[in-house]
Amino acid sequence: MASENREEVVCVTGANGFIGSWLVHTLLSKQNPHYKIHATIFPNSDPSHLFTLHPEAQSRITIFPVNILDSTAVSNAINGCSGVFHVASPCTLEDPTDPQKELLEPAVQGTLNVLEASKRAGVKRVVLTSSISAMVPNPNWPENKAIDEGSWTDVEYCKLRGKWYPVSKTEAEKVAWEFCEKHSGVDVVAVHPGTCLGPLLQNQMNASSAVLQRLMMGEKDTQECYWLGAVHVKDVARAHVLVYETPTAAGRYLCVNGIYQFSSFAKIVSELYHDYPIHSFPNETQPGLTPFKEAAKRLIDLGLVFTPIQDAIREAAESLMAKGFLQRTTSQK
């Protein structure tokens, strides 16, 4: 794990994605330790924005084009690193044509490839980017109990409804814990973000930002199988670094600023952007919100201070408008 007054080399998989980019930005911004980064990107994807994130980015980032299913390429990227942030995992709002090939195999086998390479390289800690989707939906969770790190998504419930992303994140995390039980020497800590909102550092749209974009454009899909645990992406990046640098950190860390049913989230957005055609959803039958301090208690206890969700929504919406993914209304011009 990180120690002061020295240089440290870490690997960030999926470094040019939404969370990955903010994580790289956060690591580069720290003074102690002074991080150098092995940044893995999917072959032929664009990492150029990473070199604009810090004045020393050019000298501190090394790019590794890596298909996460290529164990040799994964090993090459992780060799020489003392820590790994495994962020890369396929995510889409569209229904996959082949769930096994498009989601499950990259998520599960990719995680195993990272853990096996980390063990061979002598990595001290792997921070796994899991998801709230590995915790909910869980229809058997006690109705009056706040969602917390003890909850696991009901994969059969999701499979029956064709919701494959939660299945992929749940199965990927479970194989990570199974790996830890079988192999000593690799310490895994998992961070579970919800829907990440905030400025886009990359030029491409990502799935979380698309949830807000579609809602503000009048989308009527209730996302009923997704519990929307909204959170600012910069808080997610800080959470990753925090659990990496805290020796006592262990297990699962839910990283959300409250857990909402979609109608509750849509209402907040509509109050901020009443000029947009945001659909008014009927209230769901399940509870609308898990209180923020209960949902994120473990990270709050480690010292993470969360950004108000209204600020995250505003910054995300402004970024979408600035990059041309969302049209401004007349009153905002």
Short mmCIF file of C-alpha atoms in Angstrom, two decimals:
data_model
loop_
_atom_site.label_atom_id
_atom_site.label_comp_id
_atom_site.label_asym_id
_atom_site.label_seq_id
_atom_site.Cartn_x
_atom_site.Cartn_y
_atom_site.Cartn_z
CA MET A 1 0.00 0.00 0.00
CA ALA A 2 0.97 3.61 -0.28
CA SER A 3 3.66 5.03 1.98
CA GLU A 4 4.85 8.62 2.30
CA ASN A 5 7.92 10.28 0.84
CA ARG A 6 8.47 7.93 -2.02
CA GLU A 7 7.45 7.27 -5.58
CA GLU A 8 4.91 4.54 -6.19
CA VAL A 9 3.85 2.83 -9.41
CA VAL A 10 0.25 1.67 -9.70
CA CYS A 11 -1.83 0.22 -12.50
CA VAL A 12 -5.25 1.59 -13.45
CA THR A 13 -7.24 -0.64 -15.80
CA GLY A 14 -9.78 1.09 -18.03
CA ALA A 15 -7.88 4.30 -17.36
CA ASN A 16 -9.45 6.36 -20.15
CA GLY A 17 -13.05 5.68 -19.13
CA PHE A 18 -15.19 7.94 -16.95
CA ILE A 19 -14.19 6.63 -13.52
CA GLY A 20 -10.71 5.66 -14.72
CA SER A 21 -9.97 9.18 -15.98
CA TRP A 22 -11.03 10.76 -12.70
CA LEU A 23 -8.99 8.19 -10.80
CA VAL A 24 -5.90 9.03 -12.88
CA HIS A 25 -6.56 12.73 -12.24
CA THR A 26 -6.82 12.10 -8.49
CA LEU A 27 -3.65 10.01 -8.34
CA LEU A 28 -1.65 12.58 -10.32
CA SER A 29 -2.87 15.38 -8.05
CA LYS A 30 -1.47 13.79 -4.89
CA GLN A 31 1.94 14.89 -3.62
CA ASN A 32 2.64 12.10 -1.17
CA PRO A 33 3.12 9.50 -2.45
CA HIS A 34 4.16 10.59 -5.95
CA TYR A 35 2.27 8.20 -8.20
CA LYS A 36 3.34 6.95 -11.58
CA ILE A 37 0.61 5.15 -13.50
CA HIS A 38 0.47 2.17 -15.80
CA ALA A 39 -2.75 3.07 -17.62
CA THR A 40 -4.44 0.24 -19.50
CA ILE A 41 -6.81 1.16 -22.30
CA PHE A 42 -8.82 -0.98 -24.67
CA PRO A 43 -6.79 -1.36 -27.90
CA ASN A 44 -7.39 1.49 -30.37
CA SER A 45 -9.30 3.60 -27.85
CA ASP A 46 -8.22 7.20 -27.26
CA PRO A 47 -6.16 8.04 -24.14
CA SER A 48 -5.09 11.53 -25.24
CA HIS A 49 -7.17 13.39 -22.66
CA LEU A 50 -5.24 11.69 -19.85
CA PHE A 51 -2.18 13.75 -20.76
CA THR A 52 -4.10 16.99 -20.17
CA LEU A 53 -4.98 16.14 -16.56
CA HIS A 54 -1.73 17.28 -14.92
CA PRO A 55 1.41 19.19 -15.95
CA GLU A 56 3.52 16.05 -15.32
CA ALA A 57 1.10 13.62 -16.94
CA GLN A 58 3.36 12.96 -19.92
CA SER A 59 6.21 11.72 -17.73
CA ARG A 60 4.08 9.91 -15.16
CA ILE A 61 1.63 7.94 -17.33
CA THR A 62 2.59 4.93 -19.41
CA ILE A 63 -0.12 3.64 -21.75
CA PHE A 64 -0.69 -0.10 -22.15
CA PRO A 65 -3.21 -1.15 -24.85
CA VAL A 66 -4.85 -4.14 -23.16
CA ASN A 67 -7.77 -6.42 -23.89
CA ILE A 68 -8.63 -7.50 -20.36
CA LEU A 69 -9.10 -11.07 -21.62
CA ASP A 70 -5.47 -11.18 -22.77
CA SER A 71 -3.68 -12.46 -19.66
CA THR A 72 -0.22 -11.74 -21.09
CA ALA A 73 -1.08 -8.11 -21.85
CA VAL A 74 -2.61 -7.74 -18.39
CA SER A 75 0.56 -9.11 -16.78
CA ASN A 76 2.77 -6.76 -18.78
CA ALA A 77 0.79 -3.77 -17.51
CA ILE A 78 0.83 -4.88 -13.87
CA ASN A 79 4.50 -5.91 -13.69
CA GLY A 80 6.45 -3.42 -11.58
CA CYS A 81 3.36 -2.08 -9.80
CA SER A 82 2.80 -2.09 -6.05
CA GLY A 83 -0.95 -1.56 -6.37
CA VAL A 84 -3.74 -2.08 -8.89
CA PHE A 85 -7.03 -0.30 -9.42
CA HIS A 86 -9.18 -2.64 -11.50
CA VAL A 87 -11.78 -0.35 -13.06
CA ALA A 88 -12.19 -1.90 -16.54
CA SER A 89 -15.48 -3.71 -17.05
CA PRO A 90 -18.01 -3.49 -19.89
CA CYS A 91 -21.05 -1.34 -19.14
CA THR A 92 -23.91 -0.39 -21.42
CA LEU A 93 -27.53 0.65 -21.10
CA GLU A 94 -28.41 -1.37 -24.20
CA ASP A 95 -29.45 -5.01 -23.95
CA PRO A 96 -26.52 -7.21 -25.03
CA THR A 97 -26.96 -9.54 -27.98
CA ASP A 98 -24.64 -12.10 -26.36
CA PRO A 99 -24.51 -11.50 -22.57
CA GLN A 100 -21.85 -14.13 -21.99
CA LYS A 101 -19.43 -12.72 -24.56
CA GLU A 102 -20.21 -9.03 -24.17
CA LEU A 103 -20.55 -8.71 -20.39
CA LEU A 104 -20.01 -11.82 -18.30
CA GLU A 105 -16.75 -13.14 -19.74
CA PRO A 106 -14.89 -9.79 -19.78
CA ALA A 107 -16.08 -8.94 -16.25
CA VAL A 108 -15.39 -12.32 -14.66
CA GLN A 109 -12.36 -13.61 -16.56
CA GLY A 110 -10.94 -10.10 -16.76
CA THR A 111 -11.06 -9.85 -12.95
CA LEU A 112 -9.36 -13.23 -12.60
CA ASN A 113 -6.66 -12.19 -15.07
CA VAL A 114 -5.98 -9.05 -13.04
CA LEU A 115 -5.83 -10.94 -9.74
CA GLU A 116 -3.58 -13.67 -11.11
CA ALA A 117 -1.22 -11.08 -12.61
CA SER A 118 -1.26 -9.12 -9.35
CA LYS A 119 -0.32 -12.21 -7.37
CA ARG A 120 2.58 -12.98 -9.71
CA ALA A 121 3.80 -9.38 -9.56
CA GLY A 122 3.68 -9.21 -5.77
CA VAL A 123 1.04 -6.48 -5.70
CA LYS A 124 0.07 -5.61 -2.13
CA ARG A 125 -3.48 -4.40 -2.71
CA VAL A 126 -6.02 -4.52 -5.51
CA VAL A 127 -8.89 -2.04 -5.38
CA LEU A 128 -11.77 -3.55 -7.31
CA THR A 129 -14.36 -1.24 -8.84
CA SER A 130 -17.52 -3.20 -8.19
CA SER A 131 -20.95 -1.55 -8.31
CA ILE A 132 -24.16 -0.97 -6.42
CA SER A 133 -25.44 -3.35 -9.09
CA ALA A 134 -23.68 -6.14 -7.18
CA MET A 135 -25.79 -5.27 -4.11
CA VAL A 136 -29.25 -4.58 -5.54
CA PRO A 137 -31.81 -5.56 -6.67
CA ASN A 138 -32.25 -7.96 -3.78
CA PRO A 139 -35.99 -8.63 -3.30
CA ASN A 140 -35.28 -10.61 -0.13
CA TRP A 141 -33.54 -7.74 1.66
CA PRO A 142 -35.51 -6.71 4.79
CA GLU A 143 -37.90 -3.93 3.84
CA ASN A 144 -37.07 -1.64 6.74
CA LYS A 145 -33.30 -2.19 6.70
CA ALA A 146 -31.03 0.27 4.91
CA ILE A 147 -29.13 -1.21 1.99
CA ASP A 148 -25.56 -1.81 3.10
CA GLU A 149 -22.47 -3.87 2.32
CA GLY A 150 -24.15 -7.08 3.43
CA SER A 151 -26.52 -7.12 0.47
CA TRP A 152 -25.88 -9.11 -2.71
CA THR A 153 -27.82 -8.83 -5.95
CA ASP A 154 -30.19 -11.69 -6.71
CA VAL A 155 -28.68 -12.86 -9.99
CA GLU A 156 -31.56 -15.21 -10.81
CA TYR A 157 -34.01 -12.32 -10.39
CA CYS A 158 -31.91 -10.29 -12.85
CA LYS A 159 -31.43 -13.12 -15.33
CA LEU A 160 -35.19 -13.65 -15.55
CA ARG A 161 -35.58 -9.97 -16.45
CA GLY A 162 -32.67 -9.91 -18.89
CA LYS A 163 -30.68 -7.47 -16.73
CA TRP A 164 -27.17 -8.73 -17.39
CA TYR A 165 -25.02 -5.89 -16.11
CA PRO A 166 -25.88 -6.56 -12.43
CA VAL A 167 -25.21 -10.24 -13.08
CA SER A 168 -21.77 -9.45 -14.53
CA LYS A 169 -20.75 -7.19 -11.64
CA THR A 170 -22.01 -9.63 -9.01
CA GLU A 171 -20.28 -12.66 -10.51
CA ALA A 172 -17.05 -10.71 -11.07
CA GLU A 173 -16.92 -9.60 -7.45
CA LYS A 174 -17.72 -13.05 -6.13
CA VAL A 175 -14.86 -14.64 -8.07
CA ALA A 176 -12.57 -11.97 -6.60
CA TRP A 177 -13.46 -12.93 -3.03
CA GLU A 178 -13.17 -16.62 -3.92
CA PHE A 179 -9.70 -15.94 -5.32
CA CYS A 180 -8.68 -14.25 -2.07
CA GLU A 181 -9.88 -17.23 -0.04
CA LYS A 182 -7.81 -19.64 -2.13
CA HIS A 183 -4.66 -17.53 -2.52
CA SER A 184 -2.76 -15.68 0.16
CA GLY A 185 -0.75 -12.57 -0.61
CA VAL A 186 -3.28 -10.54 -2.59
CA ASP A 187 -5.37 -8.11 -0.60
CA VAL A 188 -8.62 -7.00 -2.30
CA VAL A 189 -10.86 -4.10 -1.30
CA ALA A 190 -14.03 -3.38 -3.28
CA VAL A 191 -15.64 0.01 -3.95
CA HIS A 192 -19.32 0.01 -4.98
CA PRO A 193 -20.29 3.19 -6.83
CA GLY A 194 -23.80 3.91 -7.95
CA THR A 195 -24.64 6.10 -10.92
CA CYS A 196 -21.59 8.35 -11.26
CA LEU A 197 -22.29 11.94 -12.21
CA GLY A 198 -19.97 14.84 -12.89
CA PRO A 199 -17.89 16.46 -15.63
CA LEU A 200 -16.77 14.27 -18.52
CA LEU A 201 -12.98 14.26 -18.84
CA GLN A 202 -13.13 11.99 -21.88
CA ASN A 203 -14.85 12.92 -25.14
CA GLN A 204 -17.11 9.88 -25.25
CA MET A 205 -20.44 9.38 -23.52
CA ASN A 206 -20.48 6.80 -20.73
CA ALA A 207 -23.39 4.76 -19.37
CA SER A 208 -23.91 6.70 -16.12
CA SER A 209 -23.95 10.07 -17.87
CA ALA A 210 -26.34 8.62 -20.44
CA VAL A 211 -28.84 7.88 -17.65
CA LEU A 212 -29.03 11.62 -16.89
CA GLN A 213 -28.93 12.61 -20.56
CA ARG A 214 -31.84 10.34 -21.50
CA LEU A 215 -33.88 11.43 -18.49
CA MET A 216 -33.44 15.10 -19.39
CA MET A 217 -34.43 14.36 -23.00
CA GLY A 218 -37.77 12.84 -21.92
CA GLU A 219 -36.91 9.12 -21.63
CA LYS A 220 -39.72 7.20 -19.88
CA ASP A 221 -37.87 3.99 -18.99
CA THR A 222 -38.20 3.60 -15.21
CA GLN A 223 -35.01 1.48 -14.91
CA GLU A 224 -37.01 -0.61 -12.44
CA CYS A 225 -34.29 -3.20 -11.92
CA TYR A 226 -31.70 -0.56 -11.08
CA TRP A 227 -31.50 1.12 -7.71
CA LEU A 228 -29.92 4.41 -8.55
CA GLY A 229 -27.26 5.22 -5.95
CA ALA A 230 -26.18 8.59 -7.28
CA VAL A 231 -22.71 9.93 -6.46
CA HIS A 232 -20.21 12.46 -7.83
CA VAL A 233 -17.52 10.72 -9.87
CA LYS A 234 -14.76 12.67 -8.10
CA ASP A 235 -15.96 11.18 -4.79
CA VAL A 236 -15.74 7.72 -6.34
CA ALA A 237 -12.16 8.40 -7.43
CA ARG A 238 -11.25 9.70 -3.98
CA ALA A 239 -12.85 6.65 -2.39
CA HIS A 240 -10.64 4.36 -4.47
CA VAL A 241 -7.48 6.15 -3.37
CA LEU A 242 -8.68 6.34 0.23
CA VAL A 243 -9.25 2.60 0.59
CA TYR A 244 -5.94 1.93 -1.19
CA GLU A 245 -3.98 4.16 1.16
CA THR A 246 -5.74 3.11 4.39
CA PRO A 247 -4.06 -0.04 5.74
CA THR A 248 -7.10 -1.06 7.79
CA ALA A 249 -9.54 -0.80 4.87
CA ALA A 250 -11.10 -4.17 4.09
CA GLY A 251 -14.12 -5.70 2.42
CA ARG A 252 -16.84 -3.83 0.56
CA TYR A 253 -17.48 -0.06 0.54
CA LEU A 254 -20.77 1.27 -0.79
CA CYS A 255 -20.02 4.63 -2.42
CA VAL A 256 -23.26 6.54 -2.94
CA ASN A 257 -24.88 9.77 -1.83
CA GLY A 258 -28.17 8.04 -1.07
CA ILE A 259 -29.98 5.17 -2.81
CA TYR A 260 -32.98 6.17 -4.89
CA GLN A 261 -35.71 4.52 -6.84
CA PHE A 262 -35.71 6.12 -10.28
CA SER A 263 -38.79 8.27 -9.66
CA SER A 264 -37.11 9.90 -6.65
CA PHE A 265 -33.99 10.72 -8.67
CA ALA A 266 -36.06 12.04 -11.59
CA LYS A 267 -37.89 14.39 -9.22
CA ILE A 268 -34.61 15.89 -7.99
CA VAL A 269 -33.44 16.44 -11.58
CA SER A 270 -36.75 18.00 -12.58
CA GLU A 271 -36.54 20.47 -9.68
CA LEU A 272 -33.10 21.58 -10.93
CA TYR A 273 -33.98 21.58 -14.65
CA HIS A 274 -37.69 22.35 -14.91
CA ASP A 275 -37.24 23.62 -18.50
CA TYR A 276 -36.43 20.10 -19.72
CA PRO A 277 -39.05 17.47 -20.65
CA ILE A 278 -38.33 15.24 -17.65
CA HIS A 279 -40.99 12.57 -17.31
CA SER A 280 -42.89 12.40 -14.03
CA PHE A 281 -42.76 8.78 -12.91
CA PRO A 282 -45.29 7.19 -10.57
CA ASN A 283 -43.87 6.30 -7.18
CA GLU A 284 -42.54 2.77 -6.95
CA THR A 285 -43.85 0.41 -4.30
CA GLN A 286 -40.42 -0.03 -2.71
CA PRO A 287 -38.82 2.60 -0.44
CA GLY A 288 -37.56 5.60 -2.38
CA LEU A 289 -34.38 6.41 -0.50
CA THR A 290 -31.83 4.87 1.79
CA PRO A 291 -30.50 7.74 3.92
CA PHE A 292 -27.09 8.95 2.80
CA LYS A 293 -25.34 8.57 6.16
CA GLU A 294 -26.48 4.97 6.42
CA ALA A 295 -25.67 4.08 2.82
CA ALA A 296 -22.11 5.43 2.89
CA LYS A 297 -21.27 4.97 6.57
CA ARG A 298 -18.11 2.90 6.07
CA LEU A 299 -16.54 5.46 3.72
CA ILE A 300 -17.66 8.38 5.88
CA ASP A 301 -15.97 6.69 8.84
CA LEU A 302 -12.75 6.59 6.78
CA GLY A 303 -13.02 10.35 6.26
CA LEU A 304 -14.62 10.71 2.82
CA VAL A 305 -16.75 13.85 2.46
CA PHE A 306 -19.40 13.50 -0.23
CA THR A 307 -20.44 16.18 -2.69
CA PRO A 308 -24.16 17.12 -2.51
CA ILE A 309 -26.02 15.19 -5.20
CA GLN A 310 -27.58 18.38 -6.59
CA ASP A 311 -24.06 19.66 -7.33
CA ALA A 312 -23.15 16.39 -9.03
CA ILE A 313 -26.27 16.62 -11.22
CA ARG A 314 -25.56 20.24 -12.17
CA GLU A 315 -21.93 19.57 -13.05
CA ALA A 316 -22.87 16.51 -15.07
CA ALA A 317 -25.61 18.33 -16.97
CA GLU A 318 -23.37 21.32 -17.72
CA SER A 319 -20.66 18.99 -19.01
CA LEU A 320 -23.14 17.19 -21.25
CA MET A 321 -24.26 20.53 -22.65
CA ALA A 322 -20.71 21.78 -23.14
CA LYS A 323 -19.72 18.65 -25.06
CA GLY A 324 -22.84 18.73 -27.23
CA PHE A 325 -24.53 15.64 -25.78
CA LEU A 326 -27.44 17.67 -24.42
CA GLN A 327 -29.01 20.77 -25.94
CA ARG A 328 -29.35 23.84 -23.77
CA THR A 329 -32.79 25.30 -23.36
CA THR A 330 -33.44 28.89 -24.45
CA SER A 331 -33.49 30.11 -20.84
CA GLN A 332 -29.98 28.74 -20.29
CA LYS A 333 -28.30 30.30 -23.31
#
